[in-house]
Short mmCIF file of C-alpha atoms in Angstrom, two decimals:
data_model
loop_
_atom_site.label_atom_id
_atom_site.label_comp_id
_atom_site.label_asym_id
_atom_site.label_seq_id
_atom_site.Cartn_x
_atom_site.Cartn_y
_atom_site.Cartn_z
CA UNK A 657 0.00 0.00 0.00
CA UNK A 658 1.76 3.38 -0.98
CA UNK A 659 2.19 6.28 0.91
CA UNK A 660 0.03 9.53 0.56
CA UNK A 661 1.94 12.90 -0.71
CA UNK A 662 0.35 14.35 2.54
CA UNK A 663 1.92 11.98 4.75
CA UNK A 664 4.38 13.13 7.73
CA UNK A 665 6.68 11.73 10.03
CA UNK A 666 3.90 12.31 12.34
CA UNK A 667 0.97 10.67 10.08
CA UNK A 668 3.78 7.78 9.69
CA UNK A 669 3.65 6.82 13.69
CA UNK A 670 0.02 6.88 13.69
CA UNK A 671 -0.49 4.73 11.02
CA UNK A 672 2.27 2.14 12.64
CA UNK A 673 0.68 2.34 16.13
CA UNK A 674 -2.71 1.66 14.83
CA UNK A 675 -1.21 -1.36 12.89
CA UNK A 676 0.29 -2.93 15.96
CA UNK A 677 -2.54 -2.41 17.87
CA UNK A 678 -4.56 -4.12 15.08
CA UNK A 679 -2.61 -6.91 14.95
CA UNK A 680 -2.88 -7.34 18.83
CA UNK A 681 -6.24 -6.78 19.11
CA UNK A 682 -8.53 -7.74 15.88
CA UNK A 683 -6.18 -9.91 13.57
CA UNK A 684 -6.10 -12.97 15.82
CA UNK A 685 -10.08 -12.72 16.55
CA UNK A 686 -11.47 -11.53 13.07
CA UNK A 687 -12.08 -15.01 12.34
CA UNK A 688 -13.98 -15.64 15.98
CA UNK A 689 -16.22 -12.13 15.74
CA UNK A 690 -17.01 -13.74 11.70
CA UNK A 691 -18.19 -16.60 13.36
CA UNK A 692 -19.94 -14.77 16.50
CA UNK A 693 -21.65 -12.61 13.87
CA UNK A 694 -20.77 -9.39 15.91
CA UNK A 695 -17.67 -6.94 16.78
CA UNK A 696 -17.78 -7.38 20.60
CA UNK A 697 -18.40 -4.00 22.16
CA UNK A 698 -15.07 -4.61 24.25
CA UNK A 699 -12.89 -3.74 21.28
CA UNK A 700 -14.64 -0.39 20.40
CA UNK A 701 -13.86 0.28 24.13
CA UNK A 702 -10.47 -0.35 23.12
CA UNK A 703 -10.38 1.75 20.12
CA UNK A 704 -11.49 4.71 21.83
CA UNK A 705 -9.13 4.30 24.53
CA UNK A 706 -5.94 4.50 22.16
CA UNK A 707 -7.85 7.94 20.66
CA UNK A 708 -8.72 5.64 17.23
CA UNK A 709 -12.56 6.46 18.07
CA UNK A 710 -13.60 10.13 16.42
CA UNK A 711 -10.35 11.93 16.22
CA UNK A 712 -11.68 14.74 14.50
CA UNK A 713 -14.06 15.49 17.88
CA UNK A 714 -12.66 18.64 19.87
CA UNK A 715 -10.68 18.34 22.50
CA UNK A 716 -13.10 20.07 24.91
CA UNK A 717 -15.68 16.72 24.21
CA UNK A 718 -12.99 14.35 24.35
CA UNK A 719 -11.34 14.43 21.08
CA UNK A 720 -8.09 14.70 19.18
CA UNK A 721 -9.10 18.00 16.80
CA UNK A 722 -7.23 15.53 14.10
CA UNK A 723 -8.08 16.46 10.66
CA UNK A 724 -9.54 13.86 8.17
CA UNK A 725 -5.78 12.63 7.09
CA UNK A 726 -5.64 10.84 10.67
CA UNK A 727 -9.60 9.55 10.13
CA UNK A 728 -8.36 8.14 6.65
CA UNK A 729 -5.14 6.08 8.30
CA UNK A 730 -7.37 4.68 11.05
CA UNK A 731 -9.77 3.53 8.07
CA UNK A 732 -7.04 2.29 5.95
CA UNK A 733 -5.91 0.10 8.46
CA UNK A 734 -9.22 -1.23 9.88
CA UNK A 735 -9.83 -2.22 5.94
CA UNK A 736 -6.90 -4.19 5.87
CA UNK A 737 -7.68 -6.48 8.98
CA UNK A 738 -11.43 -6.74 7.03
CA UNK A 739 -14.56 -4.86 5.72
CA UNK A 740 -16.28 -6.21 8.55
CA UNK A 741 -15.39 -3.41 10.68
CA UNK A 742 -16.70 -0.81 8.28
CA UNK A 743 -19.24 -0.10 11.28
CA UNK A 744 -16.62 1.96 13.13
CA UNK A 745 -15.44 4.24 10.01
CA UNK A 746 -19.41 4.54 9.97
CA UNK A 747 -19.46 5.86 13.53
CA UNK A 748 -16.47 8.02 13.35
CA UNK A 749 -16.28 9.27 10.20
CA UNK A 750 -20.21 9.11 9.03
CA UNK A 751 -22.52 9.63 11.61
CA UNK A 752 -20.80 11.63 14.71
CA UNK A 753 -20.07 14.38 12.12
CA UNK A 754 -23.71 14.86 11.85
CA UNK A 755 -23.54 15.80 15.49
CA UNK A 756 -20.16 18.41 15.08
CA UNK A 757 -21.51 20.03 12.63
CA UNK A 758 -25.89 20.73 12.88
CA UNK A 759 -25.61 19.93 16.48
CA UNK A 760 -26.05 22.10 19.67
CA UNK A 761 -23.67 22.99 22.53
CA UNK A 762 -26.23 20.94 24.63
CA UNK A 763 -25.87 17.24 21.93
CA UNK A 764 -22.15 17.61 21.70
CA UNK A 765 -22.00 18.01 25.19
CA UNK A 766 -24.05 15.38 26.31
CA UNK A 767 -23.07 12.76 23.26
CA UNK A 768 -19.96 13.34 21.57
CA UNK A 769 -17.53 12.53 24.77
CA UNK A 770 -19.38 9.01 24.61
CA UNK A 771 -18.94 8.83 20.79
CA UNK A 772 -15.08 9.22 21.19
CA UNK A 773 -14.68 6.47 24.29
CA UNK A 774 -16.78 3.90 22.36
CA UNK A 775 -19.65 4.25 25.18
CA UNK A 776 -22.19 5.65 22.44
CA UNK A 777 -22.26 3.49 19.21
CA UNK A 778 -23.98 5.61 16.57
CA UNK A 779 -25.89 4.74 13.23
CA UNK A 780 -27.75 6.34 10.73
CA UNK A 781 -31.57 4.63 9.41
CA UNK A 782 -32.17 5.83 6.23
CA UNK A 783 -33.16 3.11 4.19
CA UNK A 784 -36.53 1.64 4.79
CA UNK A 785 -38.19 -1.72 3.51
CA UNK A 786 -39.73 0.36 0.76
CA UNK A 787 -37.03 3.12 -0.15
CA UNK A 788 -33.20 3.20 -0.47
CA UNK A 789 -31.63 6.13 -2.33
CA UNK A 790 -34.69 7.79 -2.28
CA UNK A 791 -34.28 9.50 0.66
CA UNK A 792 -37.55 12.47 -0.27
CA UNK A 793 -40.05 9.20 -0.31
CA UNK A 794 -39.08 8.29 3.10
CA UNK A 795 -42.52 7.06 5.08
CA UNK A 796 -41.12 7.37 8.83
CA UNK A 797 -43.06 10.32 10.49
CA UNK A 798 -42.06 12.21 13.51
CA UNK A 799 -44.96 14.19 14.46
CA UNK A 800 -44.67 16.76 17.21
CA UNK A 801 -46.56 16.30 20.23
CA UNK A 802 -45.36 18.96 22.89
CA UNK A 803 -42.16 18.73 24.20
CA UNK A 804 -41.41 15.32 22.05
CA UNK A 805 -41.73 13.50 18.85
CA UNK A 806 -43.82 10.46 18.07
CA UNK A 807 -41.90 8.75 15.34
CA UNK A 808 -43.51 5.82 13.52
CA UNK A 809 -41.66 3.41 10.52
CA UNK A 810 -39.50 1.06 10.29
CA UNK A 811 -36.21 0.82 9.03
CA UNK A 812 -33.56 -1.39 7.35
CA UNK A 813 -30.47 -2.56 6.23
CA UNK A 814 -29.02 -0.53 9.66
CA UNK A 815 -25.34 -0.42 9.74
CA UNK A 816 -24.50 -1.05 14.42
CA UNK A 817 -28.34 -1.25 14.30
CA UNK A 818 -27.70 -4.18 16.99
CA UNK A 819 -25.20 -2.26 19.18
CA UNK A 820 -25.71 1.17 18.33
CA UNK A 821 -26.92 3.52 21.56
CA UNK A 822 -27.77 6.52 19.15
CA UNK A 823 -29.33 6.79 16.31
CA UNK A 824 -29.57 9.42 13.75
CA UNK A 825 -32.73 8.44 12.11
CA UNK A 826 -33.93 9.97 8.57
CA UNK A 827 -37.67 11.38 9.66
CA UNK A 828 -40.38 13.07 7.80
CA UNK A 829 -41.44 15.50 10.21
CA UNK A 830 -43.89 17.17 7.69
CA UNK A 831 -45.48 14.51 5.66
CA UNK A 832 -47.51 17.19 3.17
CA UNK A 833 -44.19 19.06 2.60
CA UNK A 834 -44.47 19.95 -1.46
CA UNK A 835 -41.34 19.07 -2.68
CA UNK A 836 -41.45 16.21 -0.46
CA UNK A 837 -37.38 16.67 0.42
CA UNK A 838 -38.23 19.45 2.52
CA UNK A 839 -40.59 17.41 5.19
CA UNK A 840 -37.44 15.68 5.72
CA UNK A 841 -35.59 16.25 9.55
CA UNK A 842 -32.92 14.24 11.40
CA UNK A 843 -33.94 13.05 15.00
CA UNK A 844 -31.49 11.51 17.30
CA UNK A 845 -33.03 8.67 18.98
CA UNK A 846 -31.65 6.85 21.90
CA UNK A 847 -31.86 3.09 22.43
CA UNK A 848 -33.91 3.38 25.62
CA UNK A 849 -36.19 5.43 24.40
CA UNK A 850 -39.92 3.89 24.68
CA UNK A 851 -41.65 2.43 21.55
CA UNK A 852 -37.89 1.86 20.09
CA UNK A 853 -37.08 -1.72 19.25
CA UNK A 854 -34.59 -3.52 17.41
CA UNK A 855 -35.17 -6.72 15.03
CA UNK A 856 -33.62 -9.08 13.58
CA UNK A 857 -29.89 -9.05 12.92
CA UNK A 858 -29.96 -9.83 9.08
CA UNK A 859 -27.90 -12.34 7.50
CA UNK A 860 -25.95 -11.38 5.04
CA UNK A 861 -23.70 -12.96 2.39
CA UNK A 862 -20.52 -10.98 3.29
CA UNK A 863 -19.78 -8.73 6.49
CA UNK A 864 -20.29 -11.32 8.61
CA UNK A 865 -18.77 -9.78 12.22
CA UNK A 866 -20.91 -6.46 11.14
CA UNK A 867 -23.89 -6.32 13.07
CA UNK A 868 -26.85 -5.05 10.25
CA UNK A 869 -30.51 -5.04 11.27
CA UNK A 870 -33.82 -3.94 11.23
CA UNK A 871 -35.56 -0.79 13.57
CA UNK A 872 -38.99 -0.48 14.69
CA UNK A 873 -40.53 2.66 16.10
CA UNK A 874 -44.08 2.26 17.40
CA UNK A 875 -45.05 5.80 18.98
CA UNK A 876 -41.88 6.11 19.85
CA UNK A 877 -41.32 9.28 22.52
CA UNK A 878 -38.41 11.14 21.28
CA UNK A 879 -37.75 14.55 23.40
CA UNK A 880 -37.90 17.94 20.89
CA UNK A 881 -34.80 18.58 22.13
CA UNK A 882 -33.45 15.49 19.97
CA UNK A 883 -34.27 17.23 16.68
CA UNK A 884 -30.59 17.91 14.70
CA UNK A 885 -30.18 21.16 13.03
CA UNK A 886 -33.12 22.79 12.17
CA UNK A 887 -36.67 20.96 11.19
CA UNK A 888 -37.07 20.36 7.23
CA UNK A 889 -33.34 20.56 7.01
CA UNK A 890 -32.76 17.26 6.92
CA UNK A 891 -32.48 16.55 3.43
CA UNK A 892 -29.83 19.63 2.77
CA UNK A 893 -27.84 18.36 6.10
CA UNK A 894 -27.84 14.64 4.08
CA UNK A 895 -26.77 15.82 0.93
CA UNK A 896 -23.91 18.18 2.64
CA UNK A 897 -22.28 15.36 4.32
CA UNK A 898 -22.85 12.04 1.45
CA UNK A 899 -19.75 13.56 -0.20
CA UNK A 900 -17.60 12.20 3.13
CA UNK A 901 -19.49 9.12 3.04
CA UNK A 902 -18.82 8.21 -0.28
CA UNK A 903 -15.34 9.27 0.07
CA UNK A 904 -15.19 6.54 3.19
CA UNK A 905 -16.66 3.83 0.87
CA UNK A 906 -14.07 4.46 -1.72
CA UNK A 907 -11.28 4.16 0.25
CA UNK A 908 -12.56 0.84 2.01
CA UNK A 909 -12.95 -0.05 -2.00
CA UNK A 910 -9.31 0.85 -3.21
CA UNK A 911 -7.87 -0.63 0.53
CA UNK A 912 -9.63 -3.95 -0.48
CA UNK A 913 -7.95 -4.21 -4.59
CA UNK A 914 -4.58 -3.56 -2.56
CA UNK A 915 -5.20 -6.33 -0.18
CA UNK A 916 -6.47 -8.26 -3.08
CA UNK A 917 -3.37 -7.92 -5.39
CA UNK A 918 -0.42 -8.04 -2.37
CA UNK A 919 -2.09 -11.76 -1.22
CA UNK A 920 -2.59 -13.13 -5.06
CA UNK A 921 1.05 -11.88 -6.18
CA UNK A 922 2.14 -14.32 -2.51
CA UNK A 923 0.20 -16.91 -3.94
CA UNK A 924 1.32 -17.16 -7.40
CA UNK A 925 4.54 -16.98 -6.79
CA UNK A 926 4.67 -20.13 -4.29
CA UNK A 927 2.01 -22.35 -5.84
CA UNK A 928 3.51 -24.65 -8.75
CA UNK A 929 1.41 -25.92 -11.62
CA UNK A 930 2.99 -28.63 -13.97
CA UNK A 931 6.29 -28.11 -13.07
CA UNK A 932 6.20 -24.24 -12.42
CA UNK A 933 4.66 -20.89 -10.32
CA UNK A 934 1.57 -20.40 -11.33
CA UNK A 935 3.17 -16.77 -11.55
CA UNK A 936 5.43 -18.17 -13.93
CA UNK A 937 2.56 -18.36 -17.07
CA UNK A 938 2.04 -15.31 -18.93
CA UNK A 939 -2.08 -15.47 -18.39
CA UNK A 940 -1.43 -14.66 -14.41
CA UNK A 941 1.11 -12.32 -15.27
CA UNK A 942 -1.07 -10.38 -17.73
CA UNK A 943 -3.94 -10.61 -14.89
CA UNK A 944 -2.12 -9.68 -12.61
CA UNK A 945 -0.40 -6.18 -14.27
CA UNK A 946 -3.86 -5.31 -15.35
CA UNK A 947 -4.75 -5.23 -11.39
CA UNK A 948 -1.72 -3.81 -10.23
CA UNK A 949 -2.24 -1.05 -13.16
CA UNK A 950 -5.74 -0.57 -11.78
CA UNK A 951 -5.03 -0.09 -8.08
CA UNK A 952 -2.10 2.23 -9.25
CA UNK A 953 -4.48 3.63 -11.23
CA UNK A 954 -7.57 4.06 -8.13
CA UNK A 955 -4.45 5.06 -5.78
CA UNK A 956 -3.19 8.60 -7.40
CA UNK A 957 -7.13 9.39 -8.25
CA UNK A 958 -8.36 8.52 -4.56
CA UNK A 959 -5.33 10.61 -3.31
CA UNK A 960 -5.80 13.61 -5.19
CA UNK A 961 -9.42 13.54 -4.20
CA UNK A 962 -8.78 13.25 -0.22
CA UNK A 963 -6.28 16.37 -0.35
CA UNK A 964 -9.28 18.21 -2.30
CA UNK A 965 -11.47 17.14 0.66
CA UNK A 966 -9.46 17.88 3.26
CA UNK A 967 -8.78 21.73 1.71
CA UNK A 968 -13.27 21.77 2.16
CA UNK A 969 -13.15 21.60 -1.81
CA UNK A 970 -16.81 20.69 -3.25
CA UNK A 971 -15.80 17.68 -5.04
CA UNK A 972 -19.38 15.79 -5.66
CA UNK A 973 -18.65 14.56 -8.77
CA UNK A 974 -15.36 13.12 -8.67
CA UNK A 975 -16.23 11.32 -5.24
CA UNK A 976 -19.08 10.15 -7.10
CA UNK A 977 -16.62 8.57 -9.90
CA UNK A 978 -13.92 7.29 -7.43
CA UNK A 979 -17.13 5.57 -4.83
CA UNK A 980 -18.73 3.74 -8.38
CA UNK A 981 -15.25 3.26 -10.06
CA UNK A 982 -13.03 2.17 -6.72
CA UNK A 983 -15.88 -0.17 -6.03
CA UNK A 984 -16.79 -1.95 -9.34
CA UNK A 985 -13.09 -2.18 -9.81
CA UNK A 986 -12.67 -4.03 -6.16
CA UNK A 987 -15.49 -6.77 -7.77
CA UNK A 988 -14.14 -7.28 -10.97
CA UNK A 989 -10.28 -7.91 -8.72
CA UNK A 990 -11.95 -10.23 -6.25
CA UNK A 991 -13.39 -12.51 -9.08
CA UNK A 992 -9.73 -12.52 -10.71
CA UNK A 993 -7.74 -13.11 -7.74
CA UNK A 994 -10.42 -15.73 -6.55
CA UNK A 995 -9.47 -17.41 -10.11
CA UNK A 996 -6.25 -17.17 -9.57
CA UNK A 997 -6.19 -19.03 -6.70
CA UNK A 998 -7.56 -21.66 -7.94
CA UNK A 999 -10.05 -24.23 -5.89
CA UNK A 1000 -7.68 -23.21 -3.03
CA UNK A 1001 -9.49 -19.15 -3.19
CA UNK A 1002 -13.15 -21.29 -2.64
CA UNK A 1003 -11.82 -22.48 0.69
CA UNK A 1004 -13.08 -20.18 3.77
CA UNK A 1005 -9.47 -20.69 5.43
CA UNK A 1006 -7.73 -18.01 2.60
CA UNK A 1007 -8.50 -14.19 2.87
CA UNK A 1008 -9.40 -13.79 -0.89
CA UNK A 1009 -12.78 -16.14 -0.31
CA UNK A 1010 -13.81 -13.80 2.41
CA UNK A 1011 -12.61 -10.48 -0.09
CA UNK A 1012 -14.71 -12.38 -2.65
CA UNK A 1013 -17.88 -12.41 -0.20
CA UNK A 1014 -17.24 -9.06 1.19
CA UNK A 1015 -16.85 -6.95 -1.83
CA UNK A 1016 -19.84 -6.43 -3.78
CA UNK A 1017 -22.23 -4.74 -1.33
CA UNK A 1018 -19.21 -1.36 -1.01
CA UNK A 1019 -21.28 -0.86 -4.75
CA UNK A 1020 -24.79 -1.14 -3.17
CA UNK A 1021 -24.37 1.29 -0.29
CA UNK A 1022 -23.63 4.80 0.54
CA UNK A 1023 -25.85 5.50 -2.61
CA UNK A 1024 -25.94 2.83 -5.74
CA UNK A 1025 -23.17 2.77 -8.38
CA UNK A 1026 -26.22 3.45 -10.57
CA UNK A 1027 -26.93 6.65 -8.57
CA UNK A 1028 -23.11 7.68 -8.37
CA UNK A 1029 -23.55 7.45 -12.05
CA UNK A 1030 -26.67 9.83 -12.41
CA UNK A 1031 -25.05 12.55 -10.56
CA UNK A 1032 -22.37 12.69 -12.84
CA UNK A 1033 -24.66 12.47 -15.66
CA UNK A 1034 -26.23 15.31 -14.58
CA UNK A 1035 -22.99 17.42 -13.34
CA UNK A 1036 -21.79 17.51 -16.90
CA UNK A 1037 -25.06 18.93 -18.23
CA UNK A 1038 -27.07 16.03 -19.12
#
């Protein structure tokens, strides 16, 4: 994995102490939480006690006041152990920015200090069993009723929905709203709150240790104080912040075709086929130059785009290209390197079966591939 333009001595220790600690603490029980079906909540604790939880909070609520650079390393890394702990890029990087930015002095106050120890999981329910990308079409109300909310839906496909103690849930707080969009709010709920509940955890076919499942609100009291930003914002407060998540996604994409390429290159060049590496005949080694030309390739784009980010450059479109292209690109590598292997890369005991598994659903969420590609349709005029 290369080394970004941006990177300092500085950015160089972090990235080696969040390696080590890695390897200490998730390497030798990825395989166990795959099993357990869950990240156990004692290794978040642990994250945010080496500062790897949130280090773009404020100091004053617990935080590092890190820029994104730092946020990026800790998401590299966590890619590279395995996609199943996408949940805690989605808590740092995701959802507690939602809070920084729209929320009071009161919310950050009272949740972000949590958020950065690993005492207050976070998640965001936006999809619902009837909408995905279409955020405007939403069907979960949150009607006022004095000092609260009474929120009623369901939601699914919930990203910590299992673990999470706060959740930033996608509400339609005016249902006649004309456009729709602007009935939309964001509501913090917290897991105790009455006529919450969770569901099942789903089973997936990839992600395994990532806890996914389905929310239920059934009159569910939320206090008015709960309410993020400003009512009818939500959809404008969405929109402002997708450009981050997509950014995260991409990464997590381009992280996986490096992992993908470095394990396949080990394993061609030990594994003998009539007399010689399987490395050896020119079909692998044209394979294999086409991947490393693509993650060479992803690499320079994906870096040029994070020092745009980081600089608070709009950068929509291109973060739309690099979240469909990264992505796609990660599939296409998983099915060659799975090939590559051989029937060894069907067997659950090597990395590039679990790759293969893990993969495709980086092009399903955070917004389609086919939506990343309308909004560049329509950013160059069409």
């Amino acid at each position: 994995m290369g080394k970004y333009r941006f990177e300092t001595d500085e950015h160089e220790l972090f990235r080696t102490t969040i390696r080590k600690f890695l390897q200490k603490e998730a390497e030798p029980y990825y395989e166990q939480w795959e099993e357990d079906r869950m990240i156990p909540l004692n290794f978040w604790k642990n994250m945010g006690d080496m500062g790897f939880l949130c280090p773009h909070v404020e100091e004053k609520y617990g935080g590092l006041d890190l820029d994104f650079s730092y946020s990026l390393i800790i998401l590299e890394e966590l890619e590279r152990i395995g996609t199943s702990l996408i949940g805690i890029g989605l808590h740092s990087d995701i959802v507690t920015p939602y809070i920084e930015s729209y929320g009071t002095k009161k919310q950050k106050e009272k949740w972000l200090p949590g958020c950065v120890t690993g005492d207050n999981i976070t998640a965001v329910a936006m999809t619902e069993p009837g909408t995905g990308s279409d955020l405007a079409n939403i069907k979960t109300t949150a009607i006022r009723d004095g000092d609260h909310f009474i929120v009623n839906g369901q939601k699914t496909f919930i990203t910590n929905g299992i673990q999470a103690d706060l959740i930033l849930v996608v509400v339609k707080t005016d249902p006649d709203a004309q456009p729709k969009h602007k009935g939309v709010s964001l509501l913090m709920v917290e897991a105790d709150s009455p006529g919450f509940s969770r569901g099942r955890k789903l089973n997936k076919v990839g992600l395994h240790a990532q806890d996914t499942a389905e929310l239920y609100f059934e009159d569910c009291r939320v206090p008015k104080e709960n309410l993020i930003g400003k009512d009818g914002k939500g959809f404008t407060y969405l929109m402002e912040k997708l450009q981050q998540e997509r950014l995260v996604v991409a990464v997590s994409g381009q992280v996986a075709s490096e992992d993908m390429l470095e394990m396949t290159l080990e394993y061609v060049k030990s594994r003998k086929a009539f007399g010689r590496t399987v490395g050896s005949f020119q079909n692998s080694q044209f394979k294999l130059a086409e991947i490393a030309t693509q993650v060479e390739l992803g690499r320079s784009f994906l870096e040029s785009l994070i020092e745009d980010h980081i600089a608070g450059k709009d950068i929509v479109s291109k973060v739309s290209m690099a979240k469909y292209w990264l992505t796609d690109t990660a599939k296409q590598i998983a099915n060659e390197c799975m090939q590559l292997h051989g029937g060894y890369g069907y067997m659950e005991e090597y990395k590039i079966a679990r790759r293969f598994r893990d993969t495709p659903v980086a092009a399903i969420y955070a917004g389609s591939n086919e939506i990343m590609k309308s909004i560049i349709a329509k950013n160059i005029g069409l």
